[in-house]
Coordinates of C-alpha atoms in Angstrom, one line a residue:
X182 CA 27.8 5.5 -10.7
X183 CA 25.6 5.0 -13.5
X184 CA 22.1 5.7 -13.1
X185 CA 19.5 3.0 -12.5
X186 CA 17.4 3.0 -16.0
X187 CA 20.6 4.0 -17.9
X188 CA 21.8 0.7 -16.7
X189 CA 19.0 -1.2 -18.4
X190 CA 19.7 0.3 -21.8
X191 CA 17.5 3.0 -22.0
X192 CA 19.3 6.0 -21.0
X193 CA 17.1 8.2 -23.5
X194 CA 13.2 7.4 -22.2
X195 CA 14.1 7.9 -18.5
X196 CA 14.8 10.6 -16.7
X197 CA 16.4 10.0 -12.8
X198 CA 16.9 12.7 -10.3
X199 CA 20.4 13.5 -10.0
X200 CA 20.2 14.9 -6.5
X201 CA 20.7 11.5 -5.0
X202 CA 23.7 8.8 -5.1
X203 CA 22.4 5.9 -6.7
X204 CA 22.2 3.3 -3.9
X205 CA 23.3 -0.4 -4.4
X206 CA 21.6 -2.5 -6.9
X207 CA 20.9 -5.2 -4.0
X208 CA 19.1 -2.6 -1.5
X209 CA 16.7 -1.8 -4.8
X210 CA 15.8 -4.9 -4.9
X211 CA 15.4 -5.9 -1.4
X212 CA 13.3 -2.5 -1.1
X213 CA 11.0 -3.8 -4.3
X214 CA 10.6 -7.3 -3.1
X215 CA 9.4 -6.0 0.3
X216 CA 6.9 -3.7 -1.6
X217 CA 5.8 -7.0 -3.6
X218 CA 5.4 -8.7 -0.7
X219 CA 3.1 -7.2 1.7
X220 CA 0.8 -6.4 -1.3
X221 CA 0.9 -10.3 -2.1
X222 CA 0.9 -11.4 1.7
X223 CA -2.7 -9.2 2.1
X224 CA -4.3 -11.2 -0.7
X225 CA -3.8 -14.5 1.2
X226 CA -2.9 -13.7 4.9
X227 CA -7.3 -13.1 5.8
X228 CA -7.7 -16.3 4.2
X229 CA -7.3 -18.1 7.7
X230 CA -8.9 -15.7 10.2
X231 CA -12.3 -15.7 7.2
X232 CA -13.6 -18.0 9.8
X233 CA -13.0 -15.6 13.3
X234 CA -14.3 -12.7 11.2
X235 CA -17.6 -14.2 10.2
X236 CA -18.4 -14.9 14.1
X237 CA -17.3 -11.6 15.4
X238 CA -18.7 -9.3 12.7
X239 CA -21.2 -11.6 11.4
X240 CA -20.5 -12.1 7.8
X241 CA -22.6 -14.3 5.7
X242 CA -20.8 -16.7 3.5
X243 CA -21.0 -14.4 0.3
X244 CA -19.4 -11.7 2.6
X245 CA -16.5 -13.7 3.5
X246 CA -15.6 -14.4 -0.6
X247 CA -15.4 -10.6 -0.5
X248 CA -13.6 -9.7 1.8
X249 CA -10.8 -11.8 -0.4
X250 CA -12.0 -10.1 -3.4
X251 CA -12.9 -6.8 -2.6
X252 CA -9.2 -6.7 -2.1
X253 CA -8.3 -8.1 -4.6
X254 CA -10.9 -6.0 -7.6
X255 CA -9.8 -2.9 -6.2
X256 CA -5.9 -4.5 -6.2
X257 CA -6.6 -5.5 -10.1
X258 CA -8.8 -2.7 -11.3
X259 CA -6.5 -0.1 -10.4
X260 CA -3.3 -1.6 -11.4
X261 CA -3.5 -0.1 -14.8
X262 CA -3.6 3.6 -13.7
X263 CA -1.1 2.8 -11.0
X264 CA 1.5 1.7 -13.8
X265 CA 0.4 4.7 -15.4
X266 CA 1.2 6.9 -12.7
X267 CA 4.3 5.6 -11.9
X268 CA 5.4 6.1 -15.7
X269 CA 4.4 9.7 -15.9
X270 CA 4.8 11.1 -12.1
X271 CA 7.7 9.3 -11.0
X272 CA 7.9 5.3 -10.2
X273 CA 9.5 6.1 -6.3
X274 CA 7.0 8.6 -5.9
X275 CA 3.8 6.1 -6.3
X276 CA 5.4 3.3 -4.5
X277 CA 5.0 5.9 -1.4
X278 CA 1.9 7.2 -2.3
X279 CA 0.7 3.2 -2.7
X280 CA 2.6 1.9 0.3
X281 CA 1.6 4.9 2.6
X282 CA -2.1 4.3 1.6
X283 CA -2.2 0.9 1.9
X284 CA -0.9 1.1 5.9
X285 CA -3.5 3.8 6.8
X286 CA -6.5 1.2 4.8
X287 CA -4.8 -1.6 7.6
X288 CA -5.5 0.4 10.6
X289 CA -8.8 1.1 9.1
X290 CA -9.7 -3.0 8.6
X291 CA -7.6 -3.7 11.6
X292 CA -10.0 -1.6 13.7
X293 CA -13.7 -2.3 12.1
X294 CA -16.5 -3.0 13.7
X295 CA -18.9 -3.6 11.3
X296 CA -18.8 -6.0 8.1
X297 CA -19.3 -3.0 5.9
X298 CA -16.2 -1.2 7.5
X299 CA -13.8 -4.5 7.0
X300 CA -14.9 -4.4 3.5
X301 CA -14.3 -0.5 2.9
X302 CA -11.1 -1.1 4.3
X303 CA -10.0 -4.4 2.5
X304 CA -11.0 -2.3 -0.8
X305 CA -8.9 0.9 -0.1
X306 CA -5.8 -1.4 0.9
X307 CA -6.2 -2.8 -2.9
X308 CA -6.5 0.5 -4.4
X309 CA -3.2 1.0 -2.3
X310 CA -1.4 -2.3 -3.3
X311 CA -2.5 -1.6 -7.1
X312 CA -0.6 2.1 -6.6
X313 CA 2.4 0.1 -4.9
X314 CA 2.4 -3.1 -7.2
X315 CA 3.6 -1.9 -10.3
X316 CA 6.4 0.3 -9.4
X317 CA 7.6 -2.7 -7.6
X318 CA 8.8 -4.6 -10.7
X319 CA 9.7 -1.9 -12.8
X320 CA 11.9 0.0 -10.3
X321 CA 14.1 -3.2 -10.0
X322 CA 14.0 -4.1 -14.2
X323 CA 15.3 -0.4 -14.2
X324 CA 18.2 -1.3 -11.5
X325 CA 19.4 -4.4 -13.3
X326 CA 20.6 -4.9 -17.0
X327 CA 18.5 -6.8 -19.2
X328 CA 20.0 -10.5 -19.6
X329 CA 20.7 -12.8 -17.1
X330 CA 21.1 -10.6 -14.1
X331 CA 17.8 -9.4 -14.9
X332 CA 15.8 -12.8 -15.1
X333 CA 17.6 -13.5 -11.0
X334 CA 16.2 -10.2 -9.9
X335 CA 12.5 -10.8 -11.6
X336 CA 12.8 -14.6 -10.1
X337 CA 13.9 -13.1 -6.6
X338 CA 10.7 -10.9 -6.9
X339 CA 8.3 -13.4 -8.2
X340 CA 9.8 -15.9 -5.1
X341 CA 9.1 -13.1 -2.7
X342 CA 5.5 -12.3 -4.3
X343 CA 5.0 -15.8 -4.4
X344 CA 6.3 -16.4 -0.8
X345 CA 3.7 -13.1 0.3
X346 CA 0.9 -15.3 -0.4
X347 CA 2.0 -18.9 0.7
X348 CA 3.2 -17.4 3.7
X349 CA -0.1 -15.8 4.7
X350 CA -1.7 -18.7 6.1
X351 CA 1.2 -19.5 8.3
X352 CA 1.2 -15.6 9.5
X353 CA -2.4 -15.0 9.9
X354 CA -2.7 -18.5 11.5
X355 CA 0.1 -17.5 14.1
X356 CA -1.5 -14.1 14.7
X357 CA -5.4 -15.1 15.0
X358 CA -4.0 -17.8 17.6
X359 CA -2.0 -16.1 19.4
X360 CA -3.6 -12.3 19.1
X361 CA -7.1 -11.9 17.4
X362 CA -8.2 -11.4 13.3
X363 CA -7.7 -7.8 13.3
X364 CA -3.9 -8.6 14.0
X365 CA -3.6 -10.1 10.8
X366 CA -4.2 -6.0 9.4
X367 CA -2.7 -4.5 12.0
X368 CA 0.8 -5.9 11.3
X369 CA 1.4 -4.7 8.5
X370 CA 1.5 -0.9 9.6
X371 CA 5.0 -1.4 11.5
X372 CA 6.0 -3.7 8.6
X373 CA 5.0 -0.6 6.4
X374 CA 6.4 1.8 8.5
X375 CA 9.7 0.6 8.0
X376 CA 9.6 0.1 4.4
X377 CA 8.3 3.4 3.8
X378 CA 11.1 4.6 5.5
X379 CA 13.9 2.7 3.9
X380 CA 11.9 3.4 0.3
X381 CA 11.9 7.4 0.6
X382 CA 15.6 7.2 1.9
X383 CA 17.1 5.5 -0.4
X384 CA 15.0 5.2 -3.8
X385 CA 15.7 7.4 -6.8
X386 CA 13.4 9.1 -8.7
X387 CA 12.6 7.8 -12.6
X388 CA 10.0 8.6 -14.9
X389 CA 9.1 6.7 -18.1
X390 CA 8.4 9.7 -20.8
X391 CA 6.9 13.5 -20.6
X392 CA 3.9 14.4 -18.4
X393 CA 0.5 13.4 -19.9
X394 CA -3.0 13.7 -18.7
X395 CA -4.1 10.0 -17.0
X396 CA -7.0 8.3 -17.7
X397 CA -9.1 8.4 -15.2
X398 CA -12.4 7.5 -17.1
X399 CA -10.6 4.4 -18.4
X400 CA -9.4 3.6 -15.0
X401 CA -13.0 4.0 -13.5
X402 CA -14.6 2.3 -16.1
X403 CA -12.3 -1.2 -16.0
X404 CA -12.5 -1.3 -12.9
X405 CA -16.1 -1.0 -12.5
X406 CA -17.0 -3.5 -15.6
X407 CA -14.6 -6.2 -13.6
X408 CA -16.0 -5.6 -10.0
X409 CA -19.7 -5.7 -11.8
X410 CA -18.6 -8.9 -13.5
X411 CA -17.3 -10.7 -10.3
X412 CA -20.1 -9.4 -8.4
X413 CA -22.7 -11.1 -11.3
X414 CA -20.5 -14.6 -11.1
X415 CA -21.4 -14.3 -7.3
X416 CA -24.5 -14.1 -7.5
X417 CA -24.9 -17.2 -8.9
X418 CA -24.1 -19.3 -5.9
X419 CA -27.0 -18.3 -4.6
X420 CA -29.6 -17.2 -7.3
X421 CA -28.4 -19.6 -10.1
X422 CA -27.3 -18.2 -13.8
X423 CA -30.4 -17.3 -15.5
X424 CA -31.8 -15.2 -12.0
X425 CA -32.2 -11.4 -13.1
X426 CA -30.0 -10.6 -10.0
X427 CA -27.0 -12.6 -11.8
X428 CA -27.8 -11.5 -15.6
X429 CA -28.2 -8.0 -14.9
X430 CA -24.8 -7.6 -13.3
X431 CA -23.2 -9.9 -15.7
X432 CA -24.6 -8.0 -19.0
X433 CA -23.4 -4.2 -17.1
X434 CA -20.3 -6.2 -16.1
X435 CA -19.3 -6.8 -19.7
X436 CA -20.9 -3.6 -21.0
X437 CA -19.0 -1.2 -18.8
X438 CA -15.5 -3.4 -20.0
X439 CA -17.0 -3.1 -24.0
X440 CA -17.1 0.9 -23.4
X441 CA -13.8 0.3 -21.6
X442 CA -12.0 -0.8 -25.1
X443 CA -14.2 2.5 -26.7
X444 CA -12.9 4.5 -24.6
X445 CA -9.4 3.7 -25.0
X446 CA -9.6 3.4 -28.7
X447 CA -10.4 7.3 -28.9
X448 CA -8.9 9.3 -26.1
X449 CA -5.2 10.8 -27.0
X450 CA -3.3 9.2 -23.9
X451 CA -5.7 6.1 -23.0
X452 CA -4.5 4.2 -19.8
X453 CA -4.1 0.9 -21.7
X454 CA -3.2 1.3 -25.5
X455 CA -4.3 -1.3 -27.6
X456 CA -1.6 -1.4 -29.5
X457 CA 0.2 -3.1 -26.7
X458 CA -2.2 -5.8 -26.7
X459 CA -1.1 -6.5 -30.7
X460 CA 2.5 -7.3 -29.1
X461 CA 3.0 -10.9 -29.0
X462 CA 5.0 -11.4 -25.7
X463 CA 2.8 -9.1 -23.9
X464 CA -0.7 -10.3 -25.1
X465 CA 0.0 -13.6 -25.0
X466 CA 2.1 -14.1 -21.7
X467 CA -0.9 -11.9 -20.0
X468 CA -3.7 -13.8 -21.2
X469 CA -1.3 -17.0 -19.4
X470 CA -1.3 -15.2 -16.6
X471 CA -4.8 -14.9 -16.0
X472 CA -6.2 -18.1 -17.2
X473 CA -3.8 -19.9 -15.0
X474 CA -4.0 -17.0 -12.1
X475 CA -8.2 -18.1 -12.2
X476 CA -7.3 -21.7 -10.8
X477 CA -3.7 -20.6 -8.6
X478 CA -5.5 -18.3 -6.5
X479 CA -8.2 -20.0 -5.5
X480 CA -5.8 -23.0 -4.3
X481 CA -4.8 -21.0 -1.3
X482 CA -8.8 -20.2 0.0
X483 CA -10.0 -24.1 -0.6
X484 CA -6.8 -25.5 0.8
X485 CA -7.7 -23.3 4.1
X486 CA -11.3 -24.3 4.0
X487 CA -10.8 -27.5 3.6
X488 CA -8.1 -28.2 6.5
X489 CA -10.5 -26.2 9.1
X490 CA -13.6 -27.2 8.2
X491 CA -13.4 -30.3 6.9
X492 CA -10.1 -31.6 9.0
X493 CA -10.9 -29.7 11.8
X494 CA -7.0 -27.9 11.8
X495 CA -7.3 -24.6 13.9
X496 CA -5.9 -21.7 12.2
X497 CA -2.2 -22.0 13.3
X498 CA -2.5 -25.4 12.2
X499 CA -3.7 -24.5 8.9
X500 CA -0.9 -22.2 8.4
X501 CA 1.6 -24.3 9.6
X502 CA 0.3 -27.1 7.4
X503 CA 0.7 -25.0 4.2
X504 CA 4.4 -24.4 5.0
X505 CA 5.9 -26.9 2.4
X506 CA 3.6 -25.6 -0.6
X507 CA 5.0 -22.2 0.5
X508 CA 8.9 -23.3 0.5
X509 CA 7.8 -24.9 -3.0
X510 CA 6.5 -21.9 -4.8
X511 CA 9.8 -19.8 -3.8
X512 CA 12.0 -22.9 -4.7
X513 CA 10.2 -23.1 -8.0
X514 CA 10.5 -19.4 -8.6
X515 CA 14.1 -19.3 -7.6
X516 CA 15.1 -22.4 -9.9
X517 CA 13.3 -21.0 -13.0
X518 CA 16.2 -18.7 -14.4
X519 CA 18.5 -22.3 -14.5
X520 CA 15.7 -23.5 -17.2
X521 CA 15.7 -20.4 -19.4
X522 CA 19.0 -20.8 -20.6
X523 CA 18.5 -24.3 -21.9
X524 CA 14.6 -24.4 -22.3
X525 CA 13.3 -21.1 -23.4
X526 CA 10.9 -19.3 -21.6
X527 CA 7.9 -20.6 -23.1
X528 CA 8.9 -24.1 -22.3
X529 CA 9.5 -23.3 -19.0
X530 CA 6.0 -21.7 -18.4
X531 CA 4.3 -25.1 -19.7
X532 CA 6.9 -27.6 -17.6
X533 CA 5.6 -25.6 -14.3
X534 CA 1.9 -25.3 -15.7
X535 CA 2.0 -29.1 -16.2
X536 CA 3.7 -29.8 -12.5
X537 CA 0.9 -27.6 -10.9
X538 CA -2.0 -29.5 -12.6
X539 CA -1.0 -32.7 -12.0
X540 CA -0.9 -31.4 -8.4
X541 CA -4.5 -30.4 -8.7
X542 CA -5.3 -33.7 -9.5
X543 CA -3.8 -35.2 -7.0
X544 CA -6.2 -32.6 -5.0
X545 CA -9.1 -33.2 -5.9
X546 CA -9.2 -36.7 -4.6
X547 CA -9.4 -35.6 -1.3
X548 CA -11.3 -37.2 1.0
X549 CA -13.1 -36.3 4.4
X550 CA -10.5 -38.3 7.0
X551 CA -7.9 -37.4 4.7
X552 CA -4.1 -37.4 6.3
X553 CA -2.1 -34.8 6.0
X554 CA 0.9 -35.8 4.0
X555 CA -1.6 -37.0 1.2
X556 CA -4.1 -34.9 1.2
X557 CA -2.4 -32.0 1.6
X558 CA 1.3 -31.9 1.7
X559 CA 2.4 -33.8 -1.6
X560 CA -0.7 -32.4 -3.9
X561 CA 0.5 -28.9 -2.5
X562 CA 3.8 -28.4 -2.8
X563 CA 3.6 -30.2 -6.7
X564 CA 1.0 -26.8 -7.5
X565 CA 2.8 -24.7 -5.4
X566 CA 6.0 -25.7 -7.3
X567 CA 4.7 -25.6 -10.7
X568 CA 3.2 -22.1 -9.9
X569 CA 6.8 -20.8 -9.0
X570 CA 8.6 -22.4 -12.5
X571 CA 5.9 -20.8 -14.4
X572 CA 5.6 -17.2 -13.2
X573 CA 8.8 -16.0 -13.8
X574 CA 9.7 -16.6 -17.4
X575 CA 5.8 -15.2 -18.3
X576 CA 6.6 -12.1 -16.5
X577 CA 9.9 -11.9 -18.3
X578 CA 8.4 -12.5 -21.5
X579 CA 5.9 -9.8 -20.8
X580 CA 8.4 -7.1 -19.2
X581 CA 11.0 -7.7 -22.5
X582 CA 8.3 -6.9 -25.2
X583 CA 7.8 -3.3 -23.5
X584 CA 9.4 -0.3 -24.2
X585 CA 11.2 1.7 -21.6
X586 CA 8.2 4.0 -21.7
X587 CA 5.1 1.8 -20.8
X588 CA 7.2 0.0 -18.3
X589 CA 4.9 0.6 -15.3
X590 CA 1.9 -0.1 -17.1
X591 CA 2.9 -3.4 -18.9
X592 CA 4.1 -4.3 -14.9
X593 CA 0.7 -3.4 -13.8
X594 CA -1.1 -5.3 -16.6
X595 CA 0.9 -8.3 -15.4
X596 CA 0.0 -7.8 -11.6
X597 CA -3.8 -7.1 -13.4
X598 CA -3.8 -10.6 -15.2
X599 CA -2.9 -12.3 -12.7
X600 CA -5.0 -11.1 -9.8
X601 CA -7.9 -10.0 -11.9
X602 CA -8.0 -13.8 -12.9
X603 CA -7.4 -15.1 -9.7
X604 CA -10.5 -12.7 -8.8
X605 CA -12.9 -13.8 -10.7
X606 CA -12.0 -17.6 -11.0
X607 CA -12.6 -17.5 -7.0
X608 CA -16.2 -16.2 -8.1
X609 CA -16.6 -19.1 -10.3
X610 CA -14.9 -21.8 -7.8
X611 CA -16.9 -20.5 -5.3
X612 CA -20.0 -21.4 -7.0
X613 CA -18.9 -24.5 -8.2
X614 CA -18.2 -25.5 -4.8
X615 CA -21.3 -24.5 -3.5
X616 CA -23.6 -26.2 -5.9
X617 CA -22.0 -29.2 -5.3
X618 CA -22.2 -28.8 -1.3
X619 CA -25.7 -27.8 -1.3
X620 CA -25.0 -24.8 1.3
X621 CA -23.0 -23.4 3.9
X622 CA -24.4 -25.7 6.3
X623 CA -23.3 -29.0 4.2
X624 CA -21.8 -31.9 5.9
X625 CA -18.2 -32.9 6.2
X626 CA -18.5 -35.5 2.8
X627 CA -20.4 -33.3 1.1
X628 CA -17.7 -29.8 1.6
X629 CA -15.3 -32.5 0.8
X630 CA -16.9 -33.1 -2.7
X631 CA -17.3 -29.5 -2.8
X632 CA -13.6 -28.9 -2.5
X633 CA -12.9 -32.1 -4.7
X634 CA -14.9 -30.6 -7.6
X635 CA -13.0 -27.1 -7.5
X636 CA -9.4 -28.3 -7.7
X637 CA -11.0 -31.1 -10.2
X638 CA -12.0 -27.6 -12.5
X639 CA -8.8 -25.9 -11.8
X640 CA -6.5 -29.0 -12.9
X641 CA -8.9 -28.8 -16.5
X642 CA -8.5 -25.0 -16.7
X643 CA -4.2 -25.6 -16.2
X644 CA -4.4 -28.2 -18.9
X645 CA -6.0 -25.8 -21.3
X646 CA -3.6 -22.9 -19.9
X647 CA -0.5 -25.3 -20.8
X648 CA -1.8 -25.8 -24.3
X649 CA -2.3 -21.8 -24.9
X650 CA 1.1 -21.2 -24.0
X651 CA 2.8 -23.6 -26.4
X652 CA 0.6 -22.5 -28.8
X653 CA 0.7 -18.5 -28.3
X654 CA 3.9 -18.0 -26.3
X655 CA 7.3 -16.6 -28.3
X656 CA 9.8 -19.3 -28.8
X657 CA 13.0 -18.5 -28.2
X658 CA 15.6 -18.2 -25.5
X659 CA 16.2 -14.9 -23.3
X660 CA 19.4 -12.9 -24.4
X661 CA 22.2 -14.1 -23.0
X662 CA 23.6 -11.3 -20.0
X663 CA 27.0 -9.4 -21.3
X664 CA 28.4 -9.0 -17.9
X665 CA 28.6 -11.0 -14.4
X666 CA 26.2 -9.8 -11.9
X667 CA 25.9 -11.2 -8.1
X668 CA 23.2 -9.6 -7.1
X669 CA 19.4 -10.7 -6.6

């Protein structure tokens, strides 16, 4: 059978362990997708047991934003070096290393007592998923020819991504109901367990090029500059923009990213080469991803907040309530490679972009006896749908302008955009929200207007994101695939 990367067309930058029958390209995939969608699930899934976790451990309301985002810094900060990693030490080997850590970090958040410890935990699961992430996508581009067959498999993994986060309110809904909050950690160590297994048993081993030192400095230093800067956007809920305690962090935010781009301007094998970022389909389709990942991500947190504490929706409820908008971000991801063909990818990426802010707008008219099928059902599943459409032809156009080499790290600069935006648009919502509320301890109307104002911001900021991506995106249409494939 012919090995996995040699089936993508680039037989000469790989090398695959021969010591192992190849399995089935479908079993790949399946194996990927279930790496892609725990990762994902964890970003969302605390979102509806925030509430159960600030009255057992006593969290304050800036707490609770982090334990989403210390997550999701770690999860984004690390994603480069995780690429990396996979690229020079072996892409199966990583998603192990990734998945293996991740489950330990669960038991750990799973069994905290204190806020601090939830935290610890929530960021060592990120530095896991950000190991895992990357050798997700790139060990299934690998096991399916470019074409096509390929654009099915990256839509089946952008659904199941996708589907990982719009199905964490219904699954940490059903487990803080029915069990407790630290359930909705705990479960993913027999879900883990499993994959692990199923990953180290039937994986092969491939490599993107010849042993090189990583960067660690680089990796420390992005990471540090973003957490910095999302930490400095925090702030300003509660000590306004031109407070030292939000300028300070801001300024060593940016400063620590500035010496960042130094860095990897000078050192021999930097973590991120700039020259990467001179490639049109991967600057531009990343720079998509995380304008339109700033106002995506933080649909999921305000939707949650709004049908608990504004609605009064316990957390099953919540998670049940979401289910359409989850069914429409797989359908949308699923129905994307039909466009290409006839479209073009950028096209695609604006017609979704477009769909999801008109269902922002829709959103932010919200009111405070709002009903459920028109205040959350319809306005959801029209961003939930648009999101799907969209993310799967800018992750193709991404993947297609790397060589076989920096495969894991352009899969982990996509995974980076996209979180990394999500991150630190969640900072900004966040404040936006709570300026216009007042406090924590706002009335119903006044959370309402809160809420109203964020998706309000987030359907402006799609608006500008559609207009980006017809300007900056490649035209064109994705190369037709040579033979059939059924898979993915």
């Amino acid at each position: 059978m012919t090995p996995m990367l040699e089936a993508s067309g680039a037989p000469t930058a790989s090398r695959i362990s021969p010591r192992r029958r190849t399995p089935p390209t479908w079993l790949v995939v399946a194996l990927a997708c279930a790496g892609q969608f725990l990762v994902v699930l964890d970003v969302s899934v605390v979102n509806v047991a925030l509430p159960s976790m600030r009255a057992d451990l006593g969290l304050s309301a800036q707490g609770l934003q982090w334990v989403v985002n210390a997550y999701a810094i770690a999860f984004a900060g690390f994603m480069l070096l995780g690429g990396r990693a996979g690229d020079l030490y072996g892409r199966k080997r990583m998603f192990l290393v990734g998945l293996g850590l991740f489950t330990l970090a669960s038991v750990g958040g799973g069994l905290a007592q204190e806020g601090w410890q939830l935290l610890a935990a929530r960021a060592v699961q990120g530095l896991g998923a950000a190991v895992l992430a990357p050798s997700t996508l790139t060990i299934l581009t690998a096991a399916v020819p470019e074409g096509a067959a390929r654009a099915r498999a990256i839509a089946t993994w952008t659904a199941v991504g996708a589907g990982g986060g719009a199905a964490g309110g219904l699954v940490g809904g059903a487990l803080v109901d029915g069990l407790s909050w630290r359930w909705v950690l705990l479960i993913n160590v027999p879900v883990g367990a499993v994959v692990l297994a199923g990953a180290a048993l039937w994986l092969a081993e491939s490599k993107g090029g010849p042993r090189r030192r990583l960067d660690l400095p680089g990796a420390l230093l992005v990471t540090a500059g973003l957490a910095t800067l999302a930490y400095g956007i925090s702030q300003t809920e509660s000590e306004g923009w031109a407070a030292t305690a939000t300028l300070v962090p801001l300024l060593a935010g940016l400063a620590l990213l500035g010496l960042f781009l130094l860095v990897e301007a000078r050192t021999a094998a930097p973590l991120m080469p700039l020259g990467l970022l001179r490639l049109r389909p991967i600057a531009s389709a990343n720079v998509a991803m995380l304008v339109s990942g700033s106002s995506m991500f933080s649909m999921w947190f305000f939707m949650t907040l709004y049908a608990q504490n504004v609605l009064g929706y316990s957390p099953l409820e919540a998670g049940l309530a979401l289910v359409p908008s989850s069914l429409a971000v797989i359908l949308g991801s699923k129905a994307a490679p039909r466009f290409l063909p006839v479209l073009g990818a950028r096209n695609v990426a604006v017609l979704g972009t477009l769909v999801a802010a008109v269902g922002f707008g829709w959103q932010s008219t919200m009111t405070a006896d709002g009903g459920y099928l028109t205040a959350i059902m319809i306005p959801g599943v029209l961003m939930m749908l648009g999101a799907g459409i969209a993310a799967t032809p800018l992750a193709s156009l991404a993947i297609s302008g790397a060589a076989p080499g920096d495969a894991g790290l352009v899969s982990g600069l996509i995974n980076t955009s996209r979180t990394m935006g999500g991150s630190l648009g969640l900072a900004v919502m966040s404040t936006i929200a709570a300026a216009r509320t007042g406090g924590e301890d706002a009335g119903l109307v006044a959370l309402t207007d809160g809420y109203a104002l964020v998706f309000r911001t987030g359907a402006a900021v799609l608006l500008a994101a559609a207009l980006l991506m017809r300007a900056w995106l490649p035209p064109g249409r994705p190369k037709p695939d040579p033979t059939p494939h059924s898979t993915a």
